Coordinates of C-alpha atoms and ligand atoms in Angstrom, one line a residue:
M1 CA 106.7 -150.8 62.5
Y2 CA 110.3 -149.8 63.0
F3 CA 112.4 -150.3 60.1
S4 CA 115.4 -151.6 62.2
K5 CA 113.1 -154.6 63.4
A6 CA 111.4 -155.2 60.1
F7 CA 112.3 -158.5 58.0
I8 CA 112.5 -156.4 54.8
P9 CA 115.4 -157.7 53.0
T10 CA 115.5 -155.2 50.1
L11 CA 118.0 -156.0 47.2
K12 CA 120.1 -153.6 44.8
E13 CA 119.9 -156.2 42.1
A14 CA 116.9 -158.8 41.3
P15 CA 118.0 -162.1 41.0
S16 CA 118.6 -163.2 37.3
D17 CA 116.0 -166.0 37.1
L18 CA 113.0 -163.6 37.5
D19 CA 111.5 -162.9 34.2
N20 CA 109.3 -159.9 34.5
I21 CA 109.0 -156.3 36.3
S22 CA 106.6 -157.4 39.0
A23 CA 108.6 -160.5 40.0
K24 CA 111.9 -158.4 40.0
L25 CA 110.4 -155.6 41.8
M26 CA 108.7 -157.9 44.6
A27 CA 112.1 -159.6 45.3
R28 CA 113.9 -156.4 45.3
A29 CA 111.5 -154.9 47.8
G30 CA 111.6 -157.8 50.0
M31 CA 108.2 -159.0 49.6
T32 CA 109.2 -162.3 48.0
R33 CA 111.7 -165.0 47.6
K34 CA 111.5 -167.7 44.9
L35 CA 112.1 -171.4 46.4
G36 CA 111.8 -173.2 43.2
S37 CA 110.3 -173.1 39.7
G38 CA 106.7 -171.7 40.4
L39 CA 107.4 -171.9 44.0
F40 CA 107.5 -168.4 45.9
E41 CA 107.8 -167.6 49.6
L42 CA 105.8 -164.5 50.6
L43 CA 108.0 -162.3 53.2
P44 CA 106.0 -160.4 56.0
L45 CA 105.8 -157.3 53.5
G46 CA 104.4 -159.3 51.0
L47 CA 102.1 -161.1 53.2
K48 CA 101.0 -158.0 54.5
T49 CA 99.9 -156.6 51.2
L50 CA 98.1 -159.6 50.2
K51 CA 96.2 -159.3 53.4
N52 CA 94.9 -155.9 52.1
V53 CA 93.8 -157.8 48.9
I54 CA 91.9 -160.5 50.8
E55 CA 90.4 -158.2 53.2
I56 CA 88.8 -156.3 50.4
I57 CA 87.8 -159.5 48.4
R58 CA 86.4 -161.0 52.0
E59 CA 84.2 -157.8 52.2
E60 CA 82.9 -158.2 48.7
M61 CA 82.0 -161.6 48.9
E62 CA 80.2 -161.1 52.3
S63 CA 78.2 -158.4 50.5
V64 CA 76.9 -160.5 48.2
D65 CA 75.8 -163.0 51.0
G66 CA 78.9 -165.5 50.6
Q67 CA 79.7 -167.2 53.7
E68 CA 83.7 -168.4 54.3
V69 CA 84.8 -172.0 54.4
R70 CA 88.0 -173.8 54.2
L71 CA 88.2 -177.1 52.1
P72 CA 90.9 -179.4 51.9
L73 CA 93.9 -179.2 49.6
L74 CA 94.3 -182.9 49.5
L75 CA 91.3 -184.4 47.7
P76 CA 90.7 -188.2 46.9
K77 CA 90.3 -189.3 43.2
D78 CA 86.9 -190.8 43.6
L79 CA 85.4 -187.4 43.7
W80 CA 87.4 -186.5 40.3
I81 CA 86.2 -189.9 38.7
E82 CA 82.6 -188.9 39.5
T83 CA 82.9 -186.0 37.1
G84 CA 85.3 -187.4 34.7
R85 CA 88.0 -184.9 35.3
W86 CA 90.4 -187.2 36.7
N87 CA 91.3 -188.2 33.0
V88 CA 90.3 -185.0 31.6
Y89 CA 92.4 -182.7 33.6
G90 CA 96.0 -184.2 32.3
K91 CA 99.3 -183.1 33.6
E92 CA 98.5 -180.0 35.3
L93 CA 97.1 -181.9 38.1
F94 CA 99.7 -183.0 41.0
R95 CA 98.9 -186.7 41.6
L96 CA 99.9 -188.7 44.4
K97 CA 99.5 -191.9 46.7
D98 CA 98.6 -192.1 50.3
R99 CA 100.4 -195.1 52.4
K100 CA 97.5 -197.4 51.4
D101 CA 98.3 -196.9 47.7
A102 CA 94.9 -194.8 47.3
D103 CA 95.2 -192.0 44.7
F104 CA 94.8 -188.3 45.8
C105 CA 95.5 -184.9 43.9
L106 CA 96.4 -181.5 45.1
A107 CA 93.7 -179.2 44.7
P108 CA 93.9 -177.0 41.2
T109 CA 90.4 -175.9 42.0
H110 CA 87.3 -177.1 44.0
E111 CA 84.3 -177.8 42.2
E112 CA 84.0 -181.3 43.0
A113 CA 84.7 -180.9 46.6
I114 CA 82.3 -178.1 47.2
T115 CA 79.6 -179.9 44.8
D116 CA 80.0 -183.0 47.4
L117 CA 79.8 -180.6 50.6
V118 CA 76.5 -179.4 49.2
R119 CA 74.9 -182.3 48.0
N120 CA 75.2 -183.9 51.3
N121 CA 74.1 -181.0 53.2
V122 CA 71.0 -179.3 51.2
S123 CA 68.1 -181.0 50.2
S124 CA 65.3 -178.6 50.1
Y125 CA 64.7 -175.8 48.1
R126 CA 64.3 -173.9 51.4
Q127 CA 67.9 -174.2 51.7
L128 CA 68.8 -172.5 48.4
P129 CA 70.3 -170.1 47.3
V130 CA 73.6 -170.6 48.9
M131 CA 77.1 -169.3 48.3
L132 CA 80.0 -170.6 49.8
Y133 CA 83.7 -169.2 49.3
Q134 CA 87.1 -169.6 50.5
F135 CA 90.7 -168.1 50.3
G136 CA 92.6 -171.6 49.5
I137 CA 96.0 -172.6 48.2
K138 CA 95.8 -174.2 44.3
F139 CA 98.3 -176.4 43.1
R140 CA 98.5 -176.3 39.2
D141 CA 101.6 -178.0 37.4
E142 CA 101.6 -175.5 34.7
I143 CA 103.7 -176.2 31.5
R144 CA 105.5 -172.9 31.8
P145 CA 105.8 -171.4 35.4
R146 CA 106.7 -168.0 34.8
F147 CA 106.4 -164.3 35.8
G148 CA 106.8 -164.9 39.5
V149 CA 103.7 -165.3 41.4
M150 CA 101.7 -164.4 38.5
R151 CA 101.7 -168.1 37.0
A152 CA 102.8 -170.2 39.7
R153 CA 102.5 -174.0 40.5
E154 CA 101.2 -172.9 44.0
F155 CA 99.1 -169.8 44.4
L156 CA 96.2 -168.4 46.6
M157 CA 92.9 -168.2 44.8
K158 CA 89.3 -166.9 46.3
D159 CA 87.2 -169.3 44.9
A160 CA 83.5 -169.0 45.4
Y161 CA 80.4 -171.5 44.2
S162 CA 77.1 -170.8 44.5
F163 CA 73.7 -173.1 44.0
H164 CA 70.5 -172.5 43.0
T165 CA 67.2 -173.6 42.2
D166 CA 66.9 -172.6 38.7
E167 CA 69.0 -170.5 35.6
A168 CA 66.9 -167.6 36.5
D169 CA 67.9 -167.3 40.1
L170 CA 71.8 -168.1 38.9
E171 CA 71.6 -165.3 36.3
K172 CA 70.4 -162.6 38.9
Y173 CA 72.8 -163.8 41.4
Y174 CA 75.6 -163.9 38.7
K175 CA 75.1 -160.3 38.0
R176 CA 75.6 -159.2 41.8
V177 CA 78.8 -161.2 42.0
Y178 CA 79.9 -159.6 38.7
E179 CA 79.3 -156.2 40.1
A180 CA 81.1 -157.4 43.1
Y181 CA 84.1 -158.4 41.2
E182 CA 84.0 -154.8 39.6
R183 CA 84.1 -153.2 42.9
I184 CA 87.0 -155.4 43.9
C185 CA 88.9 -154.0 41.1
K186 CA 88.2 -150.5 41.6
R187 CA 89.0 -150.5 45.4
C188 CA 92.3 -152.4 44.4
G189 CA 93.0 -149.3 42.5
L190 CA 93.4 -151.5 39.1
K191 CA 92.4 -150.6 35.5
Y192 CA 90.5 -153.4 34.3
R193 CA 88.1 -154.6 31.5
V194 CA 85.7 -157.3 31.4
V195 CA 85.8 -159.9 28.5
E196 CA 83.5 -162.6 27.2
A197 CA 85.2 -165.9 27.3
A198 CA 85.1 -169.5 26.4
S199 CA 85.1 -171.5 29.6
G200 CA 87.7 -174.2 28.9
A201 CA 88.3 -177.2 31.1
I202 CA 86.0 -176.1 33.9
G203 CA 83.4 -176.0 31.7
G204 CA 79.7 -174.8 31.6
N205 CA 77.8 -172.3 29.3
F206 CA 79.0 -168.8 30.0
S207 CA 81.9 -167.0 31.4
H208 CA 83.4 -163.6 31.8
E209 CA 87.1 -162.7 32.6
F210 CA 88.1 -159.8 34.4
M211 CA 91.6 -158.4 32.9
I212 CA 93.9 -155.9 34.3
L213 CA 95.5 -153.7 31.8
A214 CA 98.9 -153.7 31.4
D215 CA 101.3 -153.7 28.6
T216 CA 103.0 -156.8 29.9
G217 CA 99.8 -158.8 29.9
E218 CA 100.0 -162.5 28.5
E219 CA 96.6 -161.9 26.7
E220 CA 95.5 -159.5 24.1
I221 CA 92.1 -157.9 24.3
A222 CA 89.7 -156.4 21.6
W223 CA 87.3 -154.3 23.3
C224 CA 84.9 -151.3 22.3
N225 CA 83.6 -148.3 24.0
C226 CA 79.9 -149.8 23.7
G227 CA 81.0 -152.3 26.5
Y228 CA 82.1 -155.0 24.1
G229 CA 85.1 -157.0 25.4
A230 CA 86.8 -160.3 24.2
N231 CA 89.8 -162.2 24.4
S232 CA 91.6 -161.4 20.7
E233 CA 91.8 -164.9 20.3
K234 CA 88.0 -165.6 20.6
A235 CA 86.8 -162.0 19.4
E236 CA 83.9 -162.3 16.8
C237 CA 84.5 -160.6 13.5
L238 CA 81.8 -158.8 11.9
Q239 CA 80.6 -160.2 8.4
S240 CA 81.7 -157.9 5.7
E241 CA 79.3 -156.6 3.4
K242 CA 81.7 -155.1 1.1
V243 CA 81.2 -157.0 -2.0
D244 CA 83.4 -156.3 -5.1
L245 CA 81.2 -156.2 -8.1
S246 CA 83.8 -155.7 -10.8
P247 CA 83.4 -157.8 -13.7
M248 CA 85.2 -161.3 -14.0
L249 CA 88.2 -161.4 -15.9
E250 CA 90.0 -164.2 -17.7
T251 CA 92.3 -166.4 -15.4
E252 CA 95.9 -165.9 -16.0
E253 CA 99.0 -168.0 -14.8
V254 CA 102.0 -165.9 -13.9
L255 CA 105.7 -167.0 -12.9
T256 CA 106.4 -165.9 -9.5
P257 CA 109.9 -168.0 -9.2
D258 CA 110.4 -168.7 -5.5
I259 CA 108.3 -166.0 -4.3
G260 CA 105.8 -167.9 -2.0
S261 CA 104.7 -165.2 0.7
V262 CA 101.6 -163.2 0.2
E263 CA 103.9 -160.0 0.9
D264 CA 106.4 -160.8 -1.7
V265 CA 103.9 -161.7 -4.5
A266 CA 101.8 -158.6 -3.9
K267 CA 105.2 -156.5 -4.2
F268 CA 106.1 -158.6 -7.3
L269 CA 102.9 -158.2 -9.2
S270 CA 102.4 -154.8 -7.7
S271 CA 99.0 -155.8 -6.3
S272 CA 97.6 -155.3 -2.8
E273 CA 97.5 -158.0 -0.1
E274 CA 93.5 -157.5 0.2
K275 CA 93.5 -159.0 -3.4
F276 CA 95.1 -162.3 -2.3
I277 CA 93.7 -165.5 -1.0
K278 CA 95.8 -167.0 1.6
T279 CA 95.5 -170.9 1.2
M280 CA 96.6 -172.8 4.5
I281 CA 96.8 -176.5 4.5
Y282 CA 96.0 -177.9 8.1
V283 CA 95.8 -181.3 9.3
A284 CA 92.6 -181.7 11.7
D285 CA 92.7 -185.1 13.5
G286 CA 94.6 -186.7 10.8
N287 CA 92.6 -185.2 7.6
P288 CA 94.1 -182.5 5.6
V289 CA 92.0 -179.6 5.1
A290 CA 92.2 -176.2 3.0
V291 CA 91.9 -173.0 4.8
L292 CA 91.1 -169.5 3.0
V293 CA 91.5 -166.2 4.5
R294 CA 92.2 -163.0 2.7
G295 CA 95.9 -161.9 2.2
D296 CA 95.8 -159.4 4.8
H297 CA 94.3 -161.5 7.2
D298 CA 95.3 -164.5 9.6
V299 CA 93.5 -167.6 10.7
N300 CA 92.2 -168.0 14.0
E301 CA 93.0 -171.5 14.7
I302 CA 90.5 -171.6 17.7
K303 CA 87.7 -170.3 15.7
L304 CA 88.8 -173.3 13.1
Q305 CA 89.2 -175.9 15.3
T306 CA 85.6 -175.2 17.1
L307 CA 83.9 -175.0 13.5
I308 CA 85.4 -178.5 12.3
G309 CA 84.9 -179.9 15.9
C310 CA 88.4 -181.7 15.9
N311 CA 90.6 -182.5 18.8
E312 CA 93.9 -181.7 17.1
L313 CA 94.7 -179.2 14.5
E314 CA 98.2 -178.5 13.2
L315 CA 99.7 -176.8 10.1
A316 CA 100.4 -179.5 7.6
A317 CA 103.8 -180.5 7.1
P318 CA 106.0 -179.9 3.5
E319 CA 105.3 -183.6 2.6
I320 CA 101.4 -183.3 2.9
I321 CA 101.3 -179.9 1.4
Q322 CA 103.2 -181.1 -1.7
E323 CA 100.7 -184.3 -1.8
V324 CA 97.7 -182.3 -1.5
T325 CA 98.5 -179.3 -3.7
G326 CA 100.8 -180.9 -6.1
A327 CA 103.2 -178.0 -5.4
K328 CA 105.9 -177.2 -2.9
V329 CA 105.1 -174.8 0.0
G330 CA 103.9 -171.1 -0.9
F331 CA 101.8 -172.0 -3.9
A332 CA 98.8 -173.4 -2.7
G333 CA 95.1 -172.2 -4.0
P334 CA 91.6 -173.1 -3.6
A335 CA 91.4 -173.9 -7.7
N336 CA 92.6 -177.4 -8.9
L337 CA 93.9 -178.8 -5.8
K338 CA 95.5 -182.2 -6.5
K339 CA 93.6 -183.8 -3.9
K340 CA 89.9 -183.4 -3.1
I341 CA 89.8 -182.1 0.5
K342 CA 87.4 -180.2 2.3
I343 CA 87.7 -176.0 1.8
Y344 CA 86.8 -173.8 4.4
A345 CA 86.6 -170.0 3.7
D346 CA 86.4 -166.9 5.9
F347 CA 83.4 -164.7 5.0
S348 CA 85.3 -162.2 3.3
V349 CA 87.2 -164.7 1.0
P350 CA 84.0 -165.1 -1.7
N351 CA 83.9 -161.1 -1.9
I352 CA 87.2 -160.7 -3.4
A353 CA 86.8 -160.4 -6.9
N354 CA 89.5 -161.3 -9.6
A355 CA 91.8 -162.6 -6.5
V356 CA 95.7 -163.5 -6.8
T357 CA 96.1 -167.1 -5.3
G358 CA 98.6 -169.9 -5.5
A359 CA 98.5 -172.0 -8.6
N360 CA 99.1 -175.2 -7.0
K361 CA 102.1 -175.5 -9.2
D362 CA 105.7 -174.9 -8.4
D363 CA 106.8 -171.2 -8.7
K364 CA 103.4 -170.0 -10.2
H365 CA 100.4 -168.0 -9.1
I366 CA 97.0 -167.5 -10.9
K367 CA 95.1 -164.0 -11.3
N368 CA 91.6 -163.4 -11.5
V369 CA 90.4 -166.0 -9.6
N370 CA 86.7 -166.0 -8.7
Y371 CA 84.3 -167.6 -6.2
G372 CA 81.6 -170.1 -7.9
R373 CA 83.3 -170.1 -11.4
D374 CA 87.0 -171.1 -10.3
Y375 CA 86.7 -172.5 -6.8
K376 CA 84.0 -173.1 -4.0
A377 CA 84.4 -173.9 -0.3
D378 CA 82.7 -176.4 1.5
V379 CA 82.0 -174.0 4.7
V380 CA 81.8 -170.2 4.7
A381 CA 82.3 -168.9 8.2
D382 CA 84.0 -166.5 10.6
L383 CA 87.6 -167.7 10.6
K384 CA 89.9 -164.6 10.9
K385 CA 91.9 -163.3 13.7
V386 CA 90.1 -159.9 14.7
S387 CA 93.0 -157.3 13.3
K388 CA 93.4 -153.3 13.8
G389 CA 90.7 -151.7 11.8
D390 CA 87.9 -154.4 12.3
M391 CA 84.6 -152.9 13.4
C392 CA 83.0 -153.8 16.7
P393 CA 80.8 -157.0 16.2
R394 CA 78.3 -155.7 18.7
C395 CA 77.7 -152.2 18.2
Q396 CA 79.1 -152.1 14.4
K397 CA 79.7 -148.6 15.0
E398 CA 83.1 -148.1 16.1
K399 CA 86.5 -149.5 15.3
L400 CA 87.6 -152.3 17.9
Q401 CA 90.6 -151.1 20.2
F402 CA 93.3 -153.5 21.5
S403 CA 95.0 -153.6 24.7
R404 CA 97.2 -156.1 26.7
G405 CA 95.9 -157.6 29.9
I406 CA 96.2 -159.9 32.8
E407 CA 93.6 -162.4 33.7
I408 CA 92.8 -161.6 37.4
G409 CA 89.4 -163.4 37.7
H410 CA 87.0 -165.5 35.9
V411 CA 83.1 -166.0 36.6
F412 CA 81.5 -169.0 35.1
K413 CA 78.0 -170.0 34.8
L414 CA 78.3 -173.5 35.5
G415 CA 74.7 -174.4 35.2
T416 CA 74.2 -178.5 35.8
K417 CA 77.5 -179.6 34.7
Y418 CA 78.6 -180.6 38.1
S419 CA 75.4 -181.4 39.7
K420 CA 74.6 -183.7 37.0
S421 CA 77.6 -185.8 37.4
M422 CA 77.6 -185.9 41.0
K423 CA 73.7 -185.9 41.5
A424 CA 73.4 -182.7 43.3
T425 CA 69.8 -182.5 43.9
Y426 CA 67.1 -180.7 46.1
L427 CA 63.2 -181.1 46.2
D428 CA 61.2 -178.3 45.1
D429 CA 58.0 -177.1 46.7
Q430 CA 55.9 -179.9 44.9
G431 CA 58.2 -182.3 46.6
K432 CA 59.8 -182.8 43.1
E433 CA 63.4 -183.7 42.7
N434 CA 65.6 -181.4 40.5
L435 CA 69.3 -180.5 39.8
M436 CA 70.8 -177.5 41.4
V437 CA 72.1 -175.0 39.0
M438 CA 75.4 -173.8 39.9
G439 CA 77.9 -170.7 39.4
C440 CA 81.7 -170.5 40.2
Y441 CA 83.8 -167.5 40.8
G442 CA 87.5 -167.1 40.8
I443 CA 90.1 -164.8 41.7
G444 CA 93.9 -165.1 41.5
V445 CA 94.8 -163.3 44.8
T446 CA 98.6 -163.6 44.6
R447 CA 98.4 -162.8 40.8
I448 CA 96.6 -159.4 42.0
L449 CA 99.6 -158.3 43.9
A450 CA 101.9 -158.9 40.5
A451 CA 99.3 -157.4 38.2
A452 CA 99.1 -154.2 40.5
I453 CA 102.5 -153.8 40.1
E454 CA 102.8 -154.4 36.3
Q455 CA 100.2 -151.4 35.9
S456 CA 102.0 -149.1 38.6
Y457 CA 105.8 -148.7 39.0
D458 CA 108.7 -146.2 37.8
E459 CA 112.6 -146.4 37.5
N460 CA 112.7 -146.2 41.4
G461 CA 110.2 -149.1 42.3
I462 CA 106.5 -150.2 43.0
I463 CA 103.8 -147.4 43.3
W464 CA 101.0 -148.9 45.4
P465 CA 97.6 -148.0 44.8
V466 CA 96.7 -146.9 48.7
N467 CA 94.5 -149.4 49.3
L468 CA 97.0 -151.9 48.6
A469 CA 99.8 -150.5 50.2
P470 CA 101.5 -152.4 53.1
Y471 CA 102.5 -149.2 54.7
K472 CA 100.8 -146.0 53.8
I473 CA 103.3 -143.8 55.1
S474 CA 106.6 -144.0 55.7
I475 CA 108.5 -141.4 58.2
I476 CA 112.0 -140.7 57.4
P477 CA 114.1 -138.8 60.1
V478 CA 117.1 -137.4 58.3
D479 CA 119.0 -138.6 61.7
F480 CA 117.5 -140.6 64.0
K481 CA 120.1 -140.1 66.6
N482 CA 119.2 -136.1 66.8
N483 CA 116.9 -135.7 69.7
A484 CA 114.6 -133.5 68.2
I485 CA 113.9 -135.3 65.1
K486 CA 113.4 -138.5 67.0
E487 CA 110.9 -136.8 69.3
A488 CA 109.1 -135.5 66.5
A489 CA 109.2 -139.0 64.4
E490 CA 108.0 -140.9 67.1
K491 CA 105.1 -138.5 68.2
I492 CA 103.8 -138.4 64.4
Y493 CA 104.4 -142.4 64.6
K494 CA 102.3 -142.9 67.6
E495 CA 99.3 -140.6 66.4
L496 CA 99.2 -142.7 63.0
K497 CA 99.0 -145.8 65.0
T498 CA 96.2 -144.6 67.2
N499 CA 94.6 -143.8 64.1
K500 CA 95.1 -147.0 62.7
I501 CA 97.2 -146.0 59.8
D502 CA 99.8 -148.5 58.6
V503 CA 103.3 -146.7 59.0
L504 CA 106.8 -147.7 58.6
L505 CA 109.5 -145.4 60.7
D506 CA 112.9 -145.8 59.0
D507 CA 115.0 -145.7 62.3
R508 CA 118.0 -147.0 60.7
D509 CA 121.3 -145.5 61.0
E510 CA 121.5 -145.2 57.1
R511 CA 122.1 -142.0 55.0
V512 CA 118.9 -140.4 54.2
G513 CA 119.5 -141.2 50.5
I514 CA 119.2 -144.7 51.0
K515 CA 116.1 -144.6 53.3
F516 CA 114.2 -142.6 50.2
K517 CA 115.3 -145.2 47.8
D518 CA 113.8 -148.0 50.0
A519 CA 110.7 -146.2 50.6
D520 CA 110.2 -145.8 46.9
L521 CA 111.2 -149.3 46.0
I522 CA 108.7 -150.6 48.5
G523 CA 106.2 -148.2 46.8
I524 CA 104.8 -146.6 50.0
P525 CA 102.3 -143.7 48.8
F526 CA 103.4 -141.2 51.2
R527 CA 106.6 -140.1 52.9
I528 CA 107.2 -137.5 55.8
T529 CA 110.8 -136.4 55.9
I530 CA 111.8 -134.8 59.3
G531 CA 115.2 -132.8 59.1
E532 CA 116.6 -130.1 61.4
K533 CA 116.0 -127.1 59.5
S534 CA 112.4 -127.6 59.0
L535 CA 111.9 -128.8 62.2
K536 CA 113.0 -125.6 63.9
D537 CA 109.9 -123.9 62.0
G538 CA 107.9 -126.8 63.5
N539 CA 107.5 -128.3 59.9
V540 CA 107.8 -131.6 58.4
E541 CA 107.9 -132.2 54.9
F542 CA 105.1 -134.2 53.0
K543 CA 105.5 -136.0 49.5
A544 CA 103.4 -138.4 47.5
R545 CA 105.2 -141.2 46.0
T546 CA 104.1 -140.1 42.4
D547 CA 104.9 -136.4 43.1
D548 CA 108.2 -135.4 42.2
K549 CA 110.8 -133.7 44.7
S550 CA 109.7 -130.1 43.7
K551 CA 106.1 -130.8 44.6
S552 CA 106.8 -131.7 48.2
E553 CA 104.9 -129.5 51.0
F554 CA 105.8 -128.4 54.4
I555 CA 103.1 -129.1 56.8
K556 CA 103.1 -128.4 60.7
V557 CA 103.9 -131.4 63.1
E558 CA 100.7 -131.2 65.0
N559 CA 98.9 -130.8 61.7
I560 CA 100.5 -133.6 59.7
V561 CA 98.4 -136.5 60.8
E562 CA 95.0 -134.7 60.0
Y563 CA 96.5 -133.6 56.6
I564 CA 97.3 -137.5 55.9
K565 CA 93.8 -138.5 56.8
T566 CA 92.5 -136.4 54.1
K567 CA 94.8 -138.0 51.7
L568 CA 94.0 -141.5 52.5
Ligands
ATP630 P1 95.0 -168.8 33.1 O1 94.6 -168.9 31.7 O2 95.8 -167.6 33.4 O3 95.8 -170.2 33.1 P2 93.0 -170.0 34.2 O4 91.7 -169.9 33.3 O5 93.5 -171.4 34.2 O6 93.9 -168.9 34.1 P3 91.0 -170.1 36.5 O7 90.9 -171.6 36.4 O8 89.6 -169.4 36.0 O9 92.3 -169.8 35.9 O10 91.4 -169.8 37.8 C1 91.1 -168.7 38.6 C2 91.9 -167.5 38.6 O11 93.1 -168.2 39.5 C3 92.6 -166.7 37.2 O12 91.8 -166.0 36.9 C4 93.9 -166.5 37.8 O13 93.9 -165.0 38.3 C5 94.3 -167.2 38.9 N1 95.5 -168.2 38.4 C6 95.2 -169.2 37.5 N2 96.3 -169.9 37.2 C7 97.2 -169.4 38.2 C8 98.7 -169.7 38.3 N3 99.4 -170.5 37.8 N4 99.2 -168.6 39.3 C9 98.8 -167.7 39.9 N5 97.3 -167.2 39.7 C10 96.6 -168.3 38.9
MG631 MG1 95.6 -172.1 33.4

């Protein structure tokens, strides 16, 4: 492509309504424009890059025997009633009516549609397994659309669904897709980690998320060199074996006027936060409960909610705390609560000997509180958030490490969740009817673009991994009006094209500095500069996007294409 003919509207400044680096750089590089909240246009450069991602994914889906389909984006309500999701999905689902007043939704995902297709066309074990996939637009009315194409309301997903005769066959196949996903991440040049995840509204019994490591990621992941990885909101904690065997001392009330936080009380009593029992009052489906964690720990509300099995969980309001404990906020403790409520304690709490905790009296704490003698819990369980210093719950040998990440893919073992509600069955070799067993596998294709940038950029712009780059090479003639330069540039350009290497020739009548700036902003991995002086010796200047200026090399015109091939 000649730059003068390309529609690449680069910008000096990013529009002010874009809220992260990748969204800003994509706009500045002329890849995207924002049309409205969570709605983005992909310009030629953006689409060209996206196609590279699509091609990698498509090849890997075909390598695990996937077959591509395309399903409608407009889906009738009936299918969603069958699975019960019409009512469960909530406000994220875009709903609309046709002229006959029939209800539809804009597809946020396609389990219903694909299960319908397969149940109507597969009836025998001989037709299984089968895996169908598509690149399809998804619509989700996200509460907070943000970060450009990363959390949009309309985005491109690759979704894939597999159907099997039994769990064992799904298990084997799931592993193959998992490995294909790893290859996709590697081929896209992405640093990633796989984490175990709870499966949310899509359901099923097991899932893994593929996370791209980036400091700007929305999620925190806890991982270990042994291979363990989990979203830190969901990471298990090892049950502490450390039991403090100090002899129990007499309890003692101490005055702590207006000092309520663990940190401040610890300072005031010259004690350490580890000696504290933090008592939090929550309301679970309308009922107040007390939750105990060690002073230096935090309650993991996801674990708490799962343990209680409630639909709604929130911290109690000050009036409720007063009513339950008999004291103002900051002085709750497990011993002598005014009202009898259920007490949930984290594993580590009963191990604290002679603990400090709120006295359930205004401005008072108690020292030397001990489990069994002074208080008891109804349930002792894993209730804390993992924190720095915690051991890996899997290998139990090393400390967990923490990184931020962006979820780009999610694989699920769905089991019979959808085949049961939608009656997707097949006849086995004995003529007996069985439910199909399903897997589903999603990748946020447009999100990969943004994630790749979050992982790789500098002050000058994007640095594309070679396989994703829209153009691999930028040819920069210092002066395109100079005949010798023009001739050399066009010769190299043609030769690269013959070799099917994507190249952008900057033929614009601009200062060379501007051409360099644009090539860097767009993130083209390699650049060839053609100037009068070096050309006199038959050379052009070659430089990688990641190299600094001093590292550029001079290569003979006739050798440059072969040289580039070794770099790609
Ligand atoms: P998230 O937790 O980020 O909302 P999700 O669990 O809702 O993701 P899935 O339903 O598993 O996502 O969808 C599969 C993939 O689609 C995700 O891994 C992600 O890469 C992508 N994706 C999900 N929501 C969006 C969105 N609003 N914009 C762009 N990509 C998205
Ligand atoms: Mg979501």
